[in-house]
Coordinates of C-alpha atoms and ligand atoms in Angstrom, one line a residue:
M1 CA 0.1 0.1 -0.3
I2 CA 1.5 3.6 -1.4
E3 CA 0.8 6.3 1.0
K4 CA -1.2 8.9 -0.4
N5 CA 0.9 11.6 0.1
A6 CA 4.5 9.2 -0.4
K7 CA 7.5 11.2 -1.7
I8 CA 7.0 9.7 -5.6
Y9 CA 10.5 10.5 -8.6
V10 CA 9.3 10.4 -11.8
A11 CA 12.4 10.4 -13.6
G12 CA 11.9 12.0 -17.3
H13 CA 8.8 13.4 -15.8
R14 CA 8.5 15.9 -19.2
G15 CA 8.3 12.6 -21.3
L16 CA 6.1 10.6 -23.3
V17 CA 6.4 7.8 -20.7
G18 CA 7.1 10.2 -18.4
S19 CA 4.9 12.4 -18.4
A20 CA 1.7 10.3 -18.3
I21 CA 2.8 8.4 -15.1
V22 CA 2.8 11.6 -13.5
R23 CA -0.7 12.1 -14.9
S24 CA -2.0 8.9 -13.5
L25 CA 0.1 9.6 -10.4
K26 CA -1.9 12.8 -10.1
E27 CA -5.8 11.2 -10.5
K28 CA -5.3 8.5 -8.1
G29 CA -4.6 11.0 -5.8
Y30 CA -1.0 10.8 -5.1
T31 CA 0.5 14.4 -4.1
N32 CA 3.7 14.2 -3.4
I33 CA 5.4 13.5 -7.4
I34 CA 9.2 15.3 -8.1
G35 CA 10.9 15.3 -11.1
R36 CA 13.7 17.1 -12.3
T37 CA 14.4 18.1 -16.6
H38 CA 17.5 16.9 -17.8
H39 CA 18.9 20.5 -17.8
E40 CA 18.4 20.7 -13.5
L41 CA 19.1 17.0 -13.1
D42 CA 21.9 15.8 -15.8
L43 CA 21.9 11.9 -14.7
T44 CA 24.3 10.6 -16.9
N45 CA 26.4 12.6 -13.6
Q46 CA 27.4 10.1 -10.8
A47 CA 28.0 12.8 -8.0
E48 CA 24.3 14.9 -8.9
V49 CA 22.3 12.3 -9.0
F50 CA 23.9 10.7 -5.9
R51 CA 23.5 14.3 -3.9
F52 CA 19.9 14.8 -5.8
F53 CA 18.8 11.4 -3.9
E54 CA 20.6 12.1 -0.5
E55 CA 18.8 15.4 -0.3
E56 CA 15.5 14.7 -1.8
K57 CA 15.4 10.9 -0.2
P58 CA 12.4 9.7 -2.8
E59 CA 10.0 6.5 -1.2
Y60 CA 9.0 5.7 -5.0
V61 CA 10.9 5.8 -8.2
V62 CA 10.1 5.1 -11.4
L63 CA 12.8 5.5 -14.4
A64 CA 11.4 6.4 -17.2
A65 CA 14.5 8.6 -18.3
A66 CA 16.4 7.2 -21.4
H67 CA 17.9 8.6 -23.8
V68 CA 15.7 7.6 -27.2
G69 CA 15.5 7.3 -30.8
G70 CA 14.3 5.9 -34.2
I71 CA 16.0 3.0 -36.2
N72 CA 18.9 6.0 -37.7
A73 CA 19.8 7.2 -34.6
N74 CA 20.1 3.6 -33.6
Q75 CA 22.4 2.5 -35.9
T76 CA 24.7 5.7 -36.5
Y77 CA 25.1 6.5 -32.9
P78 CA 25.0 3.0 -30.8
A79 CA 27.9 4.0 -28.5
D80 CA 25.9 7.0 -27.3
F81 CA 22.9 4.8 -26.8
I82 CA 24.6 2.2 -24.8
Y83 CA 26.8 4.1 -22.6
I84 CA 24.5 6.8 -21.6
N85 CA 21.6 4.6 -21.0
S86 CA 23.5 2.6 -18.6
I87 CA 24.7 4.5 -16.9
I88 CA 21.3 6.1 -16.2
Q89 CA 20.8 3.6 -15.2
C90 CA 23.2 2.1 -12.8
N91 CA 23.6 5.8 -11.4
V92 CA 20.0 5.8 -10.2
I93 CA 19.5 2.4 -9.4
K94 CA 22.8 2.5 -7.1
A95 CA 20.9 5.9 -6.1
A96 CA 18.0 4.4 -5.3
H97 CA 19.2 1.3 -3.6
D98 CA 22.1 3.4 -0.9
Q99 CA 18.7 5.7 0.2
H100 CA 16.7 2.7 0.7
V101 CA 13.8 3.8 -1.1
K102 CA 11.1 1.9 -1.0
K103 CA 10.3 0.3 -4.7
L104 CA 11.9 1.5 -8.2
L105 CA 10.0 0.6 -11.2
F106 CA 12.2 1.0 -14.9
L107 CA 11.1 0.8 -17.8
G108 CA 12.4 -1.7 -20.4
S109 CA 11.3 -1.5 -24.4
S110 CA 10.3 -4.4 -27.0
C111 CA 14.0 -4.4 -28.7
I112 CA 14.9 -6.6 -25.7
Y113 CA 13.5 -9.9 -26.7
P114 CA 14.8 -11.8 -29.7
K115 CA 14.6 -10.8 -33.1
M116 CA 13.0 -14.7 -33.6
A117 CA 11.6 -14.7 -30.2
P118 CA 7.8 -16.6 -30.6
Q119 CA 4.9 -14.6 -30.8
P120 CA 2.9 -13.9 -28.8
I121 CA 6.2 -13.0 -26.7
P122 CA 6.3 -14.4 -23.4
E123 CA 8.3 -12.7 -20.7
D124 CA 10.7 -15.9 -20.5
A125 CA 11.9 -15.0 -24.3
L126 CA 14.5 -12.9 -23.1
L127 CA 17.8 -14.0 -23.6
T128 CA 16.9 -16.7 -25.6
G129 CA 18.4 -15.4 -28.8
P130 CA 20.1 -13.2 -31.1
L131 CA 18.9 -9.3 -31.3
E132 CA 17.7 -7.1 -34.1
T133 CA 20.8 -5.6 -34.8
T134 CA 19.4 -2.2 -35.7
N135 CA 18.7 -1.2 -32.0
E136 CA 21.2 -3.8 -30.6
A137 CA 23.2 -1.1 -28.4
Y138 CA 20.1 0.1 -27.0
A139 CA 18.5 -3.4 -26.5
I140 CA 21.5 -4.2 -24.0
A141 CA 21.7 -1.7 -22.2
K142 CA 17.7 -1.8 -21.0
I143 CA 18.3 -5.6 -20.9
S144 CA 20.9 -4.8 -18.0
G145 CA 19.0 -2.2 -16.4
M146 CA 16.0 -4.9 -16.0
E147 CA 18.5 -7.8 -15.3
M148 CA 19.7 -5.2 -12.3
C149 CA 17.1 -4.9 -10.9
K150 CA 16.6 -8.3 -10.4
F151 CA 20.1 -8.7 -8.8
F152 CA 19.9 -5.8 -6.7
K153 CA 16.3 -7.4 -5.6
R154 CA 17.9 -11.2 -5.0
Q155 CA 20.9 -9.8 -3.1
Y156 CA 19.9 -7.2 -1.2
G157 CA 16.0 -7.5 -1.2
D158 CA 15.7 -4.5 -3.0
D159 CA 12.1 -4.5 -3.8
F160 CA 13.1 -3.2 -7.3
I161 CA 11.0 -4.3 -10.6
S162 CA 10.8 -3.9 -14.5
C163 CA 7.7 -3.8 -16.7
M164 CA 8.2 -4.2 -21.2
P165 CA 5.3 -1.4 -22.9
T166 CA 4.6 -2.6 -26.3
N167 CA 4.3 0.0 -28.7
L168 CA 2.7 3.5 -27.2
Y169 CA 1.3 5.9 -28.8
G170 CA -0.8 9.5 -27.6
P171 CA -0.5 12.8 -26.7
N172 CA 3.0 14.6 -26.6
D173 CA 4.0 12.3 -29.6
N174 CA 6.9 12.6 -31.9
F175 CA 4.8 13.8 -35.2
N176 CA 8.1 15.1 -36.8
L177 CA 7.9 12.4 -40.3
E178 CA 11.9 11.9 -40.0
T179 CA 11.9 10.2 -36.9
S180 CA 8.0 9.4 -36.0
H181 CA 6.5 5.8 -35.1
V182 CA 4.3 4.8 -37.7
M183 CA 1.0 5.9 -35.5
P184 CA 1.5 9.7 -35.4
A185 CA 3.1 9.4 -38.9
M186 CA -0.4 8.4 -40.3
I187 CA -1.9 10.7 -38.8
R188 CA 0.2 14.0 -39.5
K189 CA 0.0 12.2 -43.7
F190 CA -3.5 11.7 -43.5
D191 CA -4.5 15.4 -41.3
D192 CA -2.1 17.1 -44.1
A193 CA -3.3 15.6 -47.1
K194 CA -7.5 16.5 -45.8
K195 CA -6.0 20.0 -45.2
A196 CA -4.8 20.7 -48.3
N197 CA -7.5 18.2 -50.6
A198 CA -5.1 15.8 -51.7
P199 CA -6.4 13.2 -53.6
F200 CA -4.4 9.8 -51.8
V201 CA -1.8 9.6 -49.2
E202 CA 1.2 6.8 -49.9
L203 CA 1.6 4.8 -47.2
W204 CA 5.0 2.9 -46.9
G205 CA 5.5 -1.1 -47.4
T206 CA 2.6 -3.5 -48.5
G207 CA 0.5 -3.0 -45.3
S208 CA 0.4 -6.3 -44.1
P209 CA 2.5 -6.6 -41.1
L210 CA 1.0 -7.0 -37.7
R211 CA 1.4 -4.5 -34.6
E212 CA 0.7 -3.8 -31.4
F213 CA -0.2 -0.9 -30.1
L214 CA -1.2 0.8 -26.4
Y215 CA -2.5 3.8 -25.9
V216 CA -0.2 5.6 -23.2
D217 CA -2.4 6.5 -20.6
D218 CA -3.3 3.2 -20.6
M219 CA 0.2 1.9 -20.3
A220 CA 0.7 4.8 -17.2
D221 CA -2.3 3.2 -15.9
A222 CA -0.6 -0.1 -15.6
C223 CA 2.9 1.2 -14.4
V224 CA 0.8 2.1 -11.1
Y225 CA -1.1 -0.7 -10.7
L226 CA 1.8 -2.3 -10.9
L227 CA 3.6 0.0 -8.4
E228 CA 0.5 -1.0 -6.0
N229 CA 0.6 -4.7 -6.5
Y230 CA 3.6 -6.4 -8.1
S231 CA 6.6 -7.1 -6.3
G232 CA 7.8 -10.5 -8.8
E233 CA 11.3 -10.7 -9.6
Q234 CA 10.2 -11.1 -13.7
H235 CA 9.8 -7.8 -15.7
V236 CA 6.1 -7.8 -17.0
N237 CA 4.8 -6.9 -20.2
I238 CA 2.2 -4.3 -20.7
G239 CA 0.2 -4.3 -24.0
T240 CA -3.4 -5.3 -25.2
G241 CA -2.4 -8.8 -26.6
K242 CA -4.2 -7.6 -29.7
E243 CA -2.9 -6.6 -32.7
I244 CA -4.3 -5.1 -36.3
T245 CA -2.4 -4.7 -39.4
I246 CA -0.7 -1.7 -40.8
K247 CA -3.3 -1.9 -43.5
G248 CA -6.5 -1.9 -41.0
L249 CA -4.5 0.6 -38.9
A250 CA -4.4 3.4 -42.0
E251 CA -8.2 2.4 -42.7
L252 CA -8.9 3.7 -38.7
V253 CA -6.5 6.8 -39.1
K254 CA -8.0 7.4 -42.4
K255 CA -11.4 7.7 -40.3
V256 CA -11.1 9.8 -37.3
V257 CA -9.1 12.3 -39.2
G258 CA -11.8 12.2 -41.9
F259 CA -9.5 12.0 -44.8
E260 CA -11.8 11.4 -48.0
G261 CA -8.8 10.4 -50.5
E262 CA -6.9 7.0 -51.3
I263 CA -4.6 4.9 -49.7
K264 CA -1.5 3.6 -52.0
W265 CA 0.6 1.3 -50.6
N266 CA 4.8 2.2 -51.7
S267 CA 5.9 -1.8 -51.6
D268 CA 9.1 -0.3 -52.4
M269 CA 9.7 0.5 -49.0
P270 CA 10.6 -2.1 -46.3
D271 CA 7.6 -4.0 -44.1
G272 CA 10.0 -4.2 -41.1
T273 CA 9.2 -7.5 -39.4
P274 CA 5.7 -9.6 -40.2
R275 CA 4.7 -9.7 -36.7
K276 CA 5.3 -8.2 -33.4
L277 CA 2.7 -8.7 -30.4
C278 CA 3.3 -9.2 -26.5
D279 CA 1.6 -12.1 -24.1
V280 CA -0.2 -10.0 -21.7
S281 CA -1.3 -13.8 -19.9
K282 CA 1.0 -12.0 -16.8
L283 CA -0.5 -9.0 -16.4
H284 CA -4.1 -10.1 -17.0
S285 CA -3.2 -12.5 -14.1
I286 CA -1.5 -9.6 -11.9
G287 CA -5.9 -7.9 -12.5
W288 CA -4.9 -5.2 -15.0
K289 CA -6.1 -4.8 -18.5
E290 CA -6.3 -2.0 -20.7
K291 CA -9.3 0.6 -20.7
V292 CA -9.0 3.0 -23.9
D293 CA -9.9 0.6 -27.6
L294 CA -7.6 1.9 -30.5
E295 CA -10.6 4.0 -32.1
E296 CA -11.1 6.1 -29.2
G297 CA -7.6 6.1 -28.6
I298 CA -6.5 7.5 -31.8
R299 CA -9.7 10.1 -31.7
R300 CA -7.7 11.2 -28.2
E301 CA -4.7 11.7 -30.0
Y302 CA -5.7 12.7 -32.9
E303 CA -7.5 15.8 -30.7
W304 CA -4.1 16.4 -29.1
Y305 CA -2.7 17.0 -33.1
L306 CA -4.8 19.2 -33.7
A307 CA -4.6 21.6 -30.1
Q308 CA -0.9 21.6 -30.9
D309 CA 0.7 24.8 -32.2
E310 CA 1.6 23.5 -35.8
K311 CA 5.6 24.7 -35.8
D312 CA 6.3 23.0 -32.0
L313 CA 5.2 19.8 -33.6
K314 CA 7.7 20.2 -37.3
K315 CA 10.6 20.4 -34.8
Ligands
NAP1 N1 7.5 5.1 -26.5 C1 7.5 4.3 -26.9 O1 6.6 3.5 -27.4 C2 8.3 3.3 -25.9 C3 7.6 2.1 -25.7 C4 7.8 1.5 -24.5 C5 9.3 1.9 -23.6 N2 9.9 2.9 -23.6 C6 10.5 3.5 -22.6 O2 9.8 4.3 -21.9 C7 11.1 5.5 -21.5 C8 10.9 6.6 -22.2 O3 10.4 6.7 -23.1 P1 9.8 8.0 -24.0 O4 9.2 7.5 -25.0 O5 8.6 8.8 -23.2 O6 11.4 9.1 -24.1 P2 10.8 10.7 -24.2 O7 9.8 11.4 -24.8 O8 11.9 10.5 -25.1 O9 11.1 10.9 -22.8 C9 12.8 10.7 -22.3 C10 12.8 11.8 -21.0 O10 13.9 11.4 -20.3 C11 14.9 12.6 -20.1 N3 16.0 12.2 -20.4 C12 16.7 12.1 -21.6 N4 18.3 11.9 -20.8 C13 18.4 12.7 -19.9 C14 19.6 12.6 -18.9 N5 20.9 12.2 -19.4 N6 19.3 13.1 -17.4 C15 18.3 13.7 -16.9 N7 16.8 12.7 -17.7 C16 17.2 12.7 -19.3 C17 14.4 13.2 -20.4 O11 14.0 14.5 -20.3 P3 13.9 16.2 -20.8 O12 12.6 16.6 -20.9 O13 14.0 17.1 -19.7 O14 14.8 16.3 -22.0 C18 12.8 12.6 -21.0 O15 12.0 13.8 -20.4 C19 12.4 5.0 -22.7 O16 13.3 3.5 -21.3 C20 12.1 3.4 -23.5 O17 12.2 2.4 -24.3 C21 8.7 3.5 -24.6

């Protein structure tokens, strides 16, 4: 049971994931949430991190700060991805241990699983085969963070847990077409085409791959649920367990945006992996299920997108 006035530090509180976790904590009545921007506290600086924990003494920690990026950035700067993420995790997890933090939640990413993992992917597929090479450096850092939580629990009895959220979407998503994920990219393309009265929108690939999407506020709700109710050694997948083809997703986004033209598929562009779905039976057995269905989630994300200043989104 977490006291409503317990001091909870959300590392990365302005990011897509961290900001949703802060919203969810506030909604559930938590009143003492703290955060620091990258500028205020550089988590790669061990002395600063240790000083911050000593001064603030947070009782609970959510580690949602990370150096993240798309395929391009991951392939060009793998040393930065492994170094920055490893050092952030080492600093925060060790400081949390030293300052007797009551519980810590670490956020993993779906790239942690082997490239050829069985579908849907169960938690115990971790470390059973080679990784996808494009973001291997990032994945190795993430796996080491998850394993670190497990081993601090095993050796010291620290209540440090980790989770693996599937593809997320929602407010604060990245709509820059050069670096964005599929959902915000589609929203942007259909909206641009609608405003320009364009006859068609071109999308990459064949549309046949299957993907799973989770609304970011549902993910945050699940994270808070795990903080409140889970203390196992193994990480927990957070997803819906439901999949949709990219073609099906495009039809839904088109409908929500209200674009009336055609969709053209550019099959010269790569499709990516044919299927990627989490096995969420563990999450369901702990007692959590998503609340926002895909069409409703897309509607909320599109409303948020329309409310933003155009120049902010194109950055
Ligand atoms: N997005 C997804 O679909 C998804 C899915 C599964 C898992 N995840 C995981 O969730 C975590 C967060 O991802 P996100 O999508 O929320 O990323 P994001 O929007 O880029 O946010 C990252 C946050 O980390 C902070 N940060 C980065 N480097 C820092 C440093 N050196 N010192 C202090 N703060 C630093 C940033 O602070 P500032 O705001 O101050 O710059 C920012 O708030 C990652 O571990 C990611 O793997 C994300």
